mmCIF file of C-alpha atoms in Angstrom:
data_model
loop_
_atom_site.group_PDB
_atom_site.id
_atom_site.type_symbol
_atom_site.label_atom_id
_atom_site.label_comp_id
_atom_site.label_asym_id
_atom_site.label_seq_id
_atom_site.Cartn_x
_atom_site.Cartn_y
_atom_site.Cartn_z
ATOM 1 C CA MET U 11 10.930 38.448 -73.448
ATOM 2 C CA GLY U 12 8.545 35.899 -75.129
ATOM 3 C CA LYS U 13 4.723 35.764 -75.123
ATOM 4 C CA VAL U 14 2.870 34.882 -71.915
ATOM 5 C CA VAL U 15 -0.304 32.900 -73.105
ATOM 6 C CA LEU U 16 -3.172 32.219 -70.860
ATOM 7 C CA VAL U 17 -5.418 29.353 -71.924
ATOM 8 C CA THR U 18 -8.963 28.844 -70.461
ATOM 9 C CA GLY U 19 -10.762 25.484 -70.456
ATOM 10 C CA ALA U 20 -7.439 23.608 -69.701
ATOM 11 C CA ALA U 21 -9.271 20.735 -67.962
ATOM 12 C CA ARG U 22 -10.833 19.627 -71.129
ATOM 13 C CA GLN U 23 -9.199 17.431 -73.592
ATOM 14 C CA LEU U 24 -8.835 19.871 -76.345
ATOM 15 C CA GLY U 25 -7.694 22.640 -73.928
ATOM 16 C CA GLY U 26 -5.116 20.380 -72.374
ATOM 17 C CA ARG U 27 -3.745 19.351 -75.830
ATOM 18 C CA PHE U 28 -3.450 23.005 -76.789
ATOM 19 C CA VAL U 29 -1.684 23.868 -73.679
ATOM 20 C CA ARG U 30 0.942 21.276 -74.359
ATOM 21 C CA ARG U 31 1.237 22.264 -78.090
ATOM 22 C CA ILE U 32 1.625 25.915 -77.575
ATOM 23 C CA GLN U 33 4.459 25.477 -75.146
ATOM 24 C CA ARG U 34 6.621 24.193 -78.115
ATOM 25 C CA ASP U 35 6.464 27.580 -79.933
ATOM 26 C CA PRO U 36 9.864 29.295 -79.632
ATOM 27 C CA GLU U 37 8.161 32.728 -79.143
ATOM 28 C CA VAL U 38 6.215 31.601 -76.115
ATOM 29 C CA GLU U 39 7.835 32.171 -72.779
ATOM 30 C CA ARG U 40 5.189 30.880 -70.381
ATOM 31 C CA VAL U 41 1.812 29.224 -70.480
ATOM 32 C CA ILE U 42 -0.834 29.868 -67.814
ATOM 33 C CA ALA U 43 -3.526 27.212 -67.856
ATOM 34 C CA VAL U 44 -6.770 28.130 -66.221
ATOM 35 C CA ASP U 45 -9.850 25.993 -65.195
ATOM 36 C CA ALA U 46 -12.279 25.717 -62.349
ATOM 37 C CA VAL U 47 -11.359 22.055 -61.904
ATOM 38 C CA THR U 48 -8.063 20.326 -61.755
ATOM 39 C CA PRO U 49 -7.164 18.807 -65.237
ATOM 40 C CA PRO U 50 -7.118 14.938 -65.372
ATOM 41 C CA HIS U 51 -4.251 15.131 -67.869
ATOM 42 C CA ARG U 52 -0.721 16.476 -67.903
ATOM 43 C CA LEU U 53 -0.123 20.017 -68.938
ATOM 44 C CA GLY U 54 3.673 19.759 -69.568
ATOM 45 C CA SER U 55 5.569 22.730 -68.141
ATOM 46 C CA ALA U 56 2.611 25.131 -68.074
ATOM 47 C CA GLN U 57 1.591 26.740 -64.741
ATOM 48 C CA PHE U 58 -1.912 25.626 -63.854
ATOM 49 C CA VAL U 59 -4.043 28.150 -61.844
ATOM 50 C CA ARG U 60 -7.295 26.821 -60.436
ATOM 51 C CA THR U 61 -9.740 29.635 -60.784
ATOM 52 C CA ASP U 62 -13.212 30.170 -62.155
ATOM 53 C CA ILE U 63 -13.388 32.606 -64.949
ATOM 54 C CA ARG U 64 -16.908 33.419 -63.806
ATOM 55 C CA GLN U 65 -15.227 35.177 -60.721
ATOM 56 C CA SER U 66 -13.230 38.395 -60.581
ATOM 57 C CA SER U 67 -10.246 36.463 -59.638
ATOM 58 C CA ILE U 68 -9.452 36.025 -63.339
ATOM 59 C CA ALA U 69 -8.396 39.775 -63.456
ATOM 60 C CA ARG U 70 -5.752 39.082 -60.745
ATOM 61 C CA VAL U 71 -4.331 36.181 -62.832
ATOM 62 C CA LEU U 72 -3.921 38.425 -65.863
ATOM 63 C CA ALA U 73 -2.272 41.048 -63.903
ATOM 64 C CA GLU U 74 0.035 38.759 -61.837
ATOM 65 C CA HIS U 75 1.390 37.133 -64.875
ATOM 66 C CA ALA U 76 1.457 39.981 -67.214
ATOM 67 C CA VAL U 77 -0.499 37.970 -69.656
ATOM 68 C CA ASP U 78 -0.339 39.445 -73.365
ATOM 69 C CA THR U 79 -2.318 36.637 -75.272
ATOM 70 C CA VAL U 80 -5.525 35.106 -74.096
ATOM 71 C CA VAL U 81 -6.833 31.867 -75.875
ATOM 72 C CA HIS U 82 -10.464 31.435 -74.663
ATOM 73 C CA LEU U 83 -11.414 27.694 -75.041
ATOM 74 C CA ALA U 84 -13.844 27.531 -72.173
ATOM 75 C CA VAL U 85 -16.730 27.998 -74.641
ATOM 76 C CA THR U 86 -18.256 24.495 -75.068
ATOM 77 C CA GLY U 87 -21.413 22.472 -75.584
ATOM 78 C CA GLY U 88 -20.138 19.257 -74.266
ATOM 79 C CA ARG U 89 -20.665 17.526 -71.076
ATOM 80 C CA PRO U 90 -19.198 19.018 -67.792
ATOM 81 C CA VAL U 91 -15.784 17.737 -66.773
ATOM 82 C CA ALA U 92 -15.557 15.694 -63.733
ATOM 83 C CA GLY U 93 -16.736 17.432 -60.705
ATOM 84 C CA GLY U 94 -18.860 20.095 -62.715
ATOM 85 C CA ALA U 95 -22.589 20.633 -63.256
ATOM 86 C CA HIS U 96 -24.511 21.072 -66.543
ATOM 87 C CA SER U 97 -25.675 24.510 -65.386
ATOM 88 C CA ALA U 98 -22.003 25.503 -64.762
ATOM 89 C CA VAL U 99 -21.214 24.872 -68.401
ATOM 90 C CA LYS U 100 -23.698 27.410 -69.642
ATOM 91 C CA GLU U 101 -22.735 29.943 -66.969
ATOM 92 C CA THR U 102 -18.991 29.464 -67.946
ATOM 93 C CA ASN U 103 -19.834 30.109 -71.540
ATOM 94 C CA VAL U 104 -21.707 33.235 -71.023
ATOM 95 C CA ILE U 105 -21.016 34.707 -67.677
ATOM 96 C CA GLY U 106 -17.421 33.404 -67.632
ATOM 97 C CA THR U 107 -16.864 35.116 -70.959
ATOM 98 C CA MET U 108 -18.350 38.334 -69.868
ATOM 99 C CA GLN U 109 -16.085 38.244 -66.753
ATOM 100 C CA LEU U 110 -13.019 37.287 -68.786
ATOM 101 C CA LEU U 111 -13.543 40.176 -71.319
ATOM 102 C CA GLY U 112 -14.018 42.538 -68.493
ATOM 103 C CA ALA U 113 -10.710 41.607 -67.013
ATOM 104 C CA CYS U 114 -8.987 41.844 -70.561
ATOM 105 C CA GLN U 115 -10.445 45.286 -71.136
ATOM 106 C CA LYS U 116 -8.794 46.561 -67.944
ATOM 107 C CA SER U 117 -5.579 44.751 -68.560
ATOM 108 C CA PRO U 118 -2.795 47.076 -69.998
ATOM 109 C CA THR U 119 -0.807 43.915 -71.007
ATOM 110 C CA VAL U 120 -3.277 42.003 -73.117
ATOM 111 C CA ARG U 121 -2.631 42.556 -76.931
ATOM 112 C CA ARG U 122 -4.161 39.455 -78.595
ATOM 113 C CA LEU U 123 -7.504 37.565 -77.767
ATOM 114 C CA VAL U 124 -8.460 34.202 -79.607
ATOM 115 C CA VAL U 125 -11.981 32.978 -79.034
ATOM 116 C CA LYS U 126 -13.115 29.448 -79.805
ATOM 117 C CA SER U 127 -16.669 29.625 -81.326
ATOM 118 C CA SER U 128 -18.830 27.470 -83.512
ATOM 119 C CA THR U 129 -20.681 27.352 -86.894
ATOM 120 C CA SER U 130 -23.721 26.533 -84.848
ATOM 121 C CA VAL U 131 -24.115 30.480 -84.537
ATOM 122 C CA TYR U 132 -25.669 30.276 -88.089
ATOM 123 C CA GLY U 133 -28.556 28.288 -86.686
ATOM 124 C CA GLY U 134 -30.585 25.704 -88.587
ATOM 125 C CA THR U 135 -33.844 26.075 -90.528
ATOM 126 C CA PRO U 136 -35.182 24.840 -93.838
ATOM 127 C CA ARG U 137 -34.711 28.360 -95.324
ATOM 128 C CA ASP U 138 -31.004 28.334 -94.737
ATOM 129 C CA PRO U 139 -28.577 28.907 -97.723
ATOM 130 C CA ALA U 140 -26.612 26.077 -99.221
ATOM 131 C CA VAL U 141 -23.374 27.560 -97.875
ATOM 132 C CA PHE U 142 -22.819 30.032 -95.091
ATOM 133 C CA THR U 143 -20.033 32.727 -95.241
ATOM 134 C CA GLU U 144 -18.782 34.672 -92.301
ATOM 135 C CA THR U 145 -21.030 37.612 -93.067
ATOM 136 C CA THR U 146 -24.385 35.598 -93.698
ATOM 137 C CA PRO U 147 -26.844 36.395 -91.071
ATOM 138 C CA PRO U 148 -28.829 33.541 -89.637
ATOM 139 C CA LYS U 149 -32.350 33.071 -90.822
ATOM 140 C CA SER U 150 -33.428 32.658 -87.260
ATOM 141 C CA LEU U 151 -31.246 33.282 -84.141
ATOM 142 C CA PRO U 152 -30.467 30.211 -82.038
ATOM 143 C CA SER U 153 -33.192 29.890 -79.325
ATOM 144 C CA GLY U 154 -31.267 27.907 -76.880
ATOM 145 C CA GLY U 155 -28.454 25.566 -76.094
ATOM 146 C CA PHE U 156 -24.811 25.876 -77.052
ATOM 147 C CA ALA U 157 -25.782 27.721 -80.344
ATOM 148 C CA LYS U 158 -27.239 30.532 -78.339
ATOM 149 C CA ASP U 159 -24.398 30.711 -75.959
ATOM 150 C CA ALA U 160 -21.899 30.908 -78.852
ATOM 151 C CA ALA U 161 -23.963 33.678 -80.545
ATOM 152 C CA GLU U 162 -24.093 35.710 -77.160
ATOM 153 C CA VAL U 163 -20.362 35.153 -76.673
ATOM 154 C CA GLU U 164 -19.506 36.496 -80.223
ATOM 155 C CA GLY U 165 -21.790 39.577 -79.449
ATOM 156 C CA TYR U 166 -19.734 40.296 -76.210
ATOM 157 C CA VAL U 167 -16.495 39.845 -78.075
ATOM 158 C CA ARG U 168 -17.616 42.272 -80.749
ATOM 159 C CA GLY U 169 -18.357 44.716 -78.084
ATOM 160 C CA PHE U 170 -14.891 44.090 -76.482
ATOM 161 C CA ALA U 171 -13.211 44.627 -79.876
ATOM 162 C CA ARG U 172 -14.805 48.161 -80.215
ATOM 163 C CA ARG U 173 -13.741 49.188 -76.641
ATOM 164 C CA ARG U 174 -10.233 47.900 -77.101
ATOM 165 C CA PRO U 175 -9.286 48.440 -80.765
ATOM 166 C CA ASP U 176 -5.651 48.060 -79.774
ATOM 167 C CA VAL U 177 -6.229 44.309 -79.077
ATOM 168 C CA ALA U 178 -6.160 41.964 -81.964
ATOM 169 C CA VAL U 179 -9.260 39.818 -81.751
ATOM 170 C CA CYS U 180 -9.683 36.518 -83.612
ATOM 171 C CA VAL U 181 -12.863 34.527 -83.487
ATOM 172 C CA LEU U 182 -12.688 30.967 -84.961
ATOM 173 C CA ARG U 183 -16.008 29.383 -85.929
ATOM 174 C CA PHE U 184 -15.316 25.630 -85.907
ATOM 175 C CA ALA U 185 -17.444 23.140 -87.843
ATOM 176 C CA ASN U 186 -18.196 19.870 -85.846
ATOM 177 C CA ILE U 187 -14.814 18.807 -84.382
ATOM 178 C CA LEU U 188 -14.022 15.158 -84.664
ATOM 179 C CA GLY U 189 -10.970 12.890 -84.210
ATOM 180 C CA PRO U 190 -9.749 10.050 -82.046
ATOM 181 C CA PHE U 191 -10.066 11.869 -78.850
ATOM 182 C CA ALA U 192 -13.280 13.804 -79.566
ATOM 183 C CA ASP U 193 -15.646 14.075 -76.724
ATOM 184 C CA SER U 194 -18.478 16.199 -78.188
ATOM 185 C CA ALA U 195 -22.184 15.383 -78.230
ATOM 186 C CA LEU U 196 -21.862 14.631 -81.878
ATOM 187 C CA ALA U 197 -19.113 12.039 -81.292
ATOM 188 C CA GLU U 198 -21.372 10.368 -78.692
ATOM 189 C CA TYR U 199 -24.232 10.244 -81.324
ATOM 190 C CA PHE U 200 -21.948 8.599 -83.806
ATOM 191 C CA SER U 201 -20.736 6.158 -81.267
ATOM 192 C CA MET U 202 -24.370 4.788 -80.640
ATOM 193 C CA PRO U 203 -25.029 1.226 -81.907
ATOM 194 C CA VAL U 204 -28.141 2.507 -83.796
ATOM 195 C CA MET U 205 -28.175 6.117 -84.808
ATOM 196 C CA PRO U 206 -31.742 7.641 -84.767
ATOM 197 C CA THR U 207 -32.337 10.013 -87.812
ATOM 198 C CA VAL U 208 -35.145 12.231 -88.963
ATOM 199 C CA LEU U 209 -37.345 10.515 -91.469
ATOM 200 C CA GLY U 210 -37.029 11.961 -94.941
ATOM 201 C CA TYR U 211 -33.786 14.006 -94.287
ATOM 202 C CA ASP U 212 -30.124 13.256 -95.212
ATOM 203 C CA PRO U 213 -28.265 16.347 -94.064
ATOM 204 C CA ARG U 214 -24.861 17.491 -95.317
ATOM 205 C CA LEU U 215 -22.210 17.640 -92.645
ATOM 206 C CA GLN U 216 -18.804 19.244 -92.323
ATOM 207 C CA PHE U 217 -16.049 18.250 -89.904
ATOM 208 C CA VAL U 218 -12.611 19.571 -88.674
ATOM 209 C CA HIS U 219 -9.985 17.439 -87.264
ATOM 210 C CA GLU U 220 -8.783 17.992 -83.594
ATOM 211 C CA ASP U 221 -5.161 18.211 -85.002
ATOM 212 C CA ASP U 222 -6.203 20.976 -87.411
ATOM 213 C CA VAL U 223 -8.170 22.828 -84.525
ATOM 214 C CA LEU U 224 -4.856 22.815 -82.490
ATOM 215 C CA GLU U 225 -2.833 24.180 -85.367
ATOM 216 C CA VAL U 226 -5.233 26.945 -86.276
ATOM 217 C CA LEU U 227 -5.483 28.135 -82.721
ATOM 218 C CA ARG U 228 -1.664 28.248 -82.591
ATOM 219 C CA LEU U 229 -1.626 30.278 -85.767
ATOM 220 C CA ALA U 230 -4.212 32.779 -84.382
ATOM 221 C CA ALA U 231 -2.220 33.224 -81.227
ATOM 222 C CA GLN U 232 0.841 34.300 -83.035
ATOM 223 C CA GLU U 233 1.731 37.465 -84.807
ATOM 224 C CA PRO U 234 0.286 37.268 -88.293
ATOM 225 C CA ARG U 235 2.700 35.974 -90.934
ATOM 226 C CA ARG U 236 3.427 38.070 -93.963
ATOM 227 C CA GLY U 237 0.636 38.499 -96.335
ATOM 228 C CA THR U 238 -1.858 37.207 -93.746
ATOM 229 C CA LEU U 239 -4.273 38.615 -91.140
ATOM 230 C CA ASN U 240 -5.288 36.680 -88.023
ATOM 231 C CA SER U 241 -7.775 39.218 -86.821
ATOM 232 C CA GLY U 242 -11.441 38.903 -87.542
ATOM 233 C CA THR U 243 -13.999 36.141 -87.776
ATOM 234 C CA PHE U 244 -13.166 32.839 -89.751
ATOM 235 C CA ASN U 245 -15.033 29.707 -90.604
ATOM 236 C CA ILE U 246 -12.783 26.689 -89.970
ATOM 237 C CA ALA U 247 -13.777 23.379 -91.668
ATOM 238 C CA GLY U 248 -12.215 20.615 -93.714
ATOM 239 C CA ASP U 249 -12.881 20.533 -97.412
ATOM 240 C CA GLY U 250 -15.864 18.746 -98.711
ATOM 241 C CA VAL U 251 -19.077 17.511 -97.092
ATOM 242 C CA LEU U 252 -20.572 14.127 -96.054
ATOM 243 C CA LEU U 253 -24.208 13.001 -95.987
ATOM 244 C CA LEU U 254 -25.427 11.539 -92.650
ATOM 245 C CA SER U 255 -26.246 8.385 -94.636
ATOM 246 C CA GLN U 256 -22.459 8.091 -95.730
ATOM 247 C CA CYS U 257 -21.457 8.536 -92.152
ATOM 248 C CA SER U 258 -23.686 5.674 -91.194
ATOM 249 C CA ARG U 259 -22.121 3.430 -93.917
ATOM 250 C CA ARG U 260 -18.485 4.345 -92.786
ATOM 251 C CA LEU U 261 -19.310 3.513 -89.262
ATOM 252 C CA GLY U 262 -21.136 0.213 -89.940
ATOM 253 C CA ARG U 263 -23.968 1.478 -87.638
ATOM 254 C CA PRO U 264 -27.592 1.175 -88.940
ATOM 255 C CA THR U 265 -29.940 4.240 -88.714
ATOM 256 C CA LEU U 266 -33.464 4.288 -87.236
ATOM 257 C CA PRO U 267 -35.486 6.939 -89.224
ATOM 258 C CA LEU U 268 -38.155 8.522 -86.986
ATOM 259 C CA LEU U 269 -40.636 11.226 -87.512
ATOM 260 C CA LEU U 270 -39.460 14.512 -85.884
ATOM 261 C CA PRO U 271 -41.800 14.248 -82.969
ATOM 262 C CA ALA U 272 -40.830 10.750 -82.160
ATOM 263 C CA LEU U 273 -37.033 11.697 -82.452
ATOM 264 C CA THR U 274 -37.744 14.609 -80.059
ATOM 265 C CA TRP U 275 -39.003 12.160 -77.500
ATOM 266 C CA VAL U 276 -36.200 9.830 -78.008
ATOM 267 C CA GLY U 277 -33.761 12.590 -77.689
ATOM 268 C CA SER U 278 -35.265 13.689 -74.322
ATOM 269 C CA ALA U 279 -35.178 10.019 -73.176
ATOM 270 C CA LEU U 280 -31.450 9.603 -74.027
ATOM 271 C CA ARG U 281 -30.556 12.831 -72.325
ATOM 272 C CA ALA U 282 -32.492 11.680 -69.246
ATOM 273 C CA VAL U 283 -30.549 8.376 -68.893
ATOM 274 C CA GLY U 284 -27.182 10.096 -69.758
ATOM 275 C CA VAL U 285 -26.557 8.130 -73.031
ATOM 276 C CA THR U 286 -25.960 11.287 -75.005
ATOM 277 C CA ASP U 287 -26.693 14.931 -74.997
ATOM 278 C CA PHE U 288 -29.313 14.694 -77.890
ATOM 279 C CA SER U 289 -30.279 18.380 -77.750
ATOM 280 C CA PRO U 290 -32.677 20.300 -79.872
ATOM 281 C CA GLU U 291 -29.786 21.956 -81.589
ATOM 282 C CA GLN U 292 -28.274 18.593 -82.578
ATOM 283 C CA MET U 293 -31.673 17.549 -83.946
ATOM 284 C CA ARG U 294 -31.658 20.636 -86.242
ATOM 285 C CA LEU U 295 -28.315 19.738 -87.439
ATOM 286 C CA LEU U 296 -29.340 16.163 -88.210
ATOM 287 C CA THR U 297 -32.412 17.626 -90.057
ATOM 288 C CA HIS U 298 -31.089 20.490 -92.038
ATOM 289 C CA GLY U 299 -27.250 20.069 -91.969
ATOM 290 C CA ARG U 300 -24.775 22.891 -92.196
ATOM 291 C CA VAL U 301 -22.050 23.787 -94.685
ATOM 292 C CA VAL U 302 -19.727 26.810 -94.549
ATOM 293 C CA GLU U 303 -17.480 28.603 -97.020
ATOM 294 C CA THR U 304 -13.853 28.554 -95.945
ATOM 295 C CA THR U 305 -12.243 31.003 -98.501
ATOM 296 C CA GLN U 306 -11.313 33.472 -95.770
ATOM 297 C CA MET U 307 -9.613 30.868 -93.767
ATOM 298 C CA ARG U 308 -7.346 30.158 -96.588
ATOM 299 C CA GLU U 309 -6.817 33.506 -98.315
ATOM 300 C CA VAL U 310 -6.825 35.871 -95.361
ATOM 301 C CA LEU U 311 -5.862 33.741 -92.260
ATOM 302 C CA GLY U 312 -3.539 31.753 -94.335
ATOM 303 C CA PHE U 313 -4.460 28.327 -92.868
ATOM 304 C CA GLU U 314 -4.725 25.046 -94.956
ATOM 305 C CA PRO U 315 -6.230 22.082 -93.092
ATOM 306 C CA LEU U 316 -4.392 18.870 -93.259
ATOM 307 C CA TYR U 317 -7.463 16.855 -93.205
ATOM 308 C CA THR U 318 -10.578 16.955 -95.362
ATOM 309 C CA THR U 319 -14.072 16.370 -94.000
ATOM 310 C CA THR U 320 -13.897 12.739 -95.320
ATOM 311 C CA GLU U 321 -10.432 12.126 -93.933
ATOM 312 C CA THR U 322 -11.454 13.568 -90.395
ATOM 313 C CA PHE U 323 -14.387 11.306 -90.320
ATOM 314 C CA ALA U 324 -12.325 8.262 -91.341
ATOM 315 C CA ASP U 325 -9.839 8.951 -88.465
ATOM 316 C CA PHE U 326 -12.740 9.238 -86.124
ATOM 317 C CA ALA U 327 -14.368 5.973 -87.318
ATOM 318 C CA ARG U 328 -11.143 4.117 -86.901
ATOM 319 C CA SER U 329 -10.837 5.100 -83.215
ATOM 320 C CA ARG U 330 -14.504 3.883 -82.583
ATOM 321 C CA GLY U 331 -14.116 0.486 -83.964
ATOM 322 C CA ASN U 332 -16.677 -1.496 -86.006
ATOM 323 C CA GLY U 333 -20.281 -0.964 -85.552
ATOM 324 C CA LEU U 334 -23.106 -3.590 -85.263
ATOM 325 C CA LEU U 335 -22.849 -4.389 -88.980
ATOM 326 C CA PRO U 336 -19.951 -4.485 -91.568
ATOM 327 C CA PRO U 337 -19.900 -1.125 -93.442
ATOM 328 C CA GLU U 338 -20.641 -2.991 -96.786
ATOM 329 C CA ARG U 339 -23.814 -4.566 -95.278
ATOM 330 C CA VAL U 340 -25.185 -1.156 -94.171
ATOM 331 C CA GLY U 341 -24.274 0.339 -97.553
ATOM 332 C CA ARG U 342 -26.201 -2.343 -99.387
ATOM 333 C CA ALA U 343 -29.243 -1.949 -96.992
ATOM 334 C CA VAL U 344 -29.271 1.772 -97.607
ATOM 335 C CA ASP U 345 -28.952 1.276 -101.350
ATOM 336 C CA ARG U 346 -31.872 -1.095 -101.364
ATOM 337 C CA MET U 347 -33.992 1.217 -99.291
ATOM 338 C CA ALA U 348 -33.196 4.127 -101.650
ATOM 339 C CA ALA U 349 -34.053 1.932 -104.666
ATOM 340 C CA MET U 350 -37.429 0.946 -103.069
ATOM 341 C CA LEU U 351 -38.304 4.534 -102.370
ATOM 342 C CA ASP U 352 -37.272 5.574 -105.847
ATOM 343 C CA ALA U 353 -39.502 2.817 -107.351
ATOM 344 C CA ASP U 354 -42.490 3.721 -105.282
ATOM 345 C CA GLY U 355 -42.011 7.323 -106.322
ATOM 346 C CA LEU U 356 -41.754 6.354 -109.994
ATOM 347 C CA ARG U 357 -44.990 4.177 -109.592
ATOM 348 C CA ASP U 358 -46.707 7.201 -107.986
ATOM 349 C CA ASP U 359 -45.666 9.427 -110.979
ATOM 350 C CA VAL U 360 -46.864 6.787 -113.542
ATOM 351 C CA ASP U 361 -50.198 6.393 -111.775
ATOM 352 C CA THR U 362 -50.672 10.252 -111.711
ATOM 353 C CA VAL U 363 -50.009 10.418 -115.467
ATOM 354 C CA GLU U 364 -52.215 7.528 -116.215
ATOM 355 C CA GLY U 365 -55.054 9.059 -114.074
ATOM 356 C CA ALA U 366 -54.609 12.433 -115.957
ATOM 357 C CA LYS U 367 -54.877 10.723 -119.364
ATOM 358 C CA ARG U 368 -58.192 9.033 -118.181
#
């Protein structure tokens, strides 16, 4: 008998793609796709069960189908799917995870659990290290938003792993997911004609391609290959980093540098009119950036992404089309601005030295 895989969050774009992908694995016999709303996309030969993981009915689904592998993708910071509410997203992240883990704990058939998490659990402060490893504690715990949800989810998962040591548990902390089909808040931000930024900051960013996300989820749902271990917590990101200014150039979209209080007001206004979910968490990312170490991903999990951070962003940029300005013009404008700032700084230094001499 092959594996019976249950996938939560099947109505979202990423969940639907993973459901279709995992069906092609020869060791998978059946796929049970679960969500509270009917998916707007096809799910191949998977059996769709409309159920809310916040309800106890999820336990019946596990029992009826003798599920042995659970892939929990219903932890998200994006907009609600059609027919959903914003409050339901947070409740699904936290309450839904608690209910799902409770059902898995009671299930005698569940043997493997894969949980989609995020590098946002590391938070974002000016005191952060240059690079986060899986064991780096955050300088300040996330105070709200998706980052707080993800941190709480991971806490519940650790508790589950202690109570069910017979279940192989894999937590994947993804960097910002981009690609042609990306529907995240960051993808919406990069799609704006003019990108508001924090004056005086040029954060380092990391990305992981959607196709690599699907592949590493598939790898985590399988039995480990020889010489690898797919139980534990892993950072998942493409090689390299990009500065926000480099992203702007590649998109051909000018930036609008604002003082942080003004950007906070702009973010609230954009959220109010539904342009983009410009959350405080995203503002921290666009201020301090975030870079993670991926050695464990390669050496322990045995996963090598096909796309680097730069290649991931290039694929995303191609899907969004040209911005307001040609990328070369944006690049020249940024270079001129940087040169002016450098010149002003040099003049200030000279004036300081001359004043000291006098």
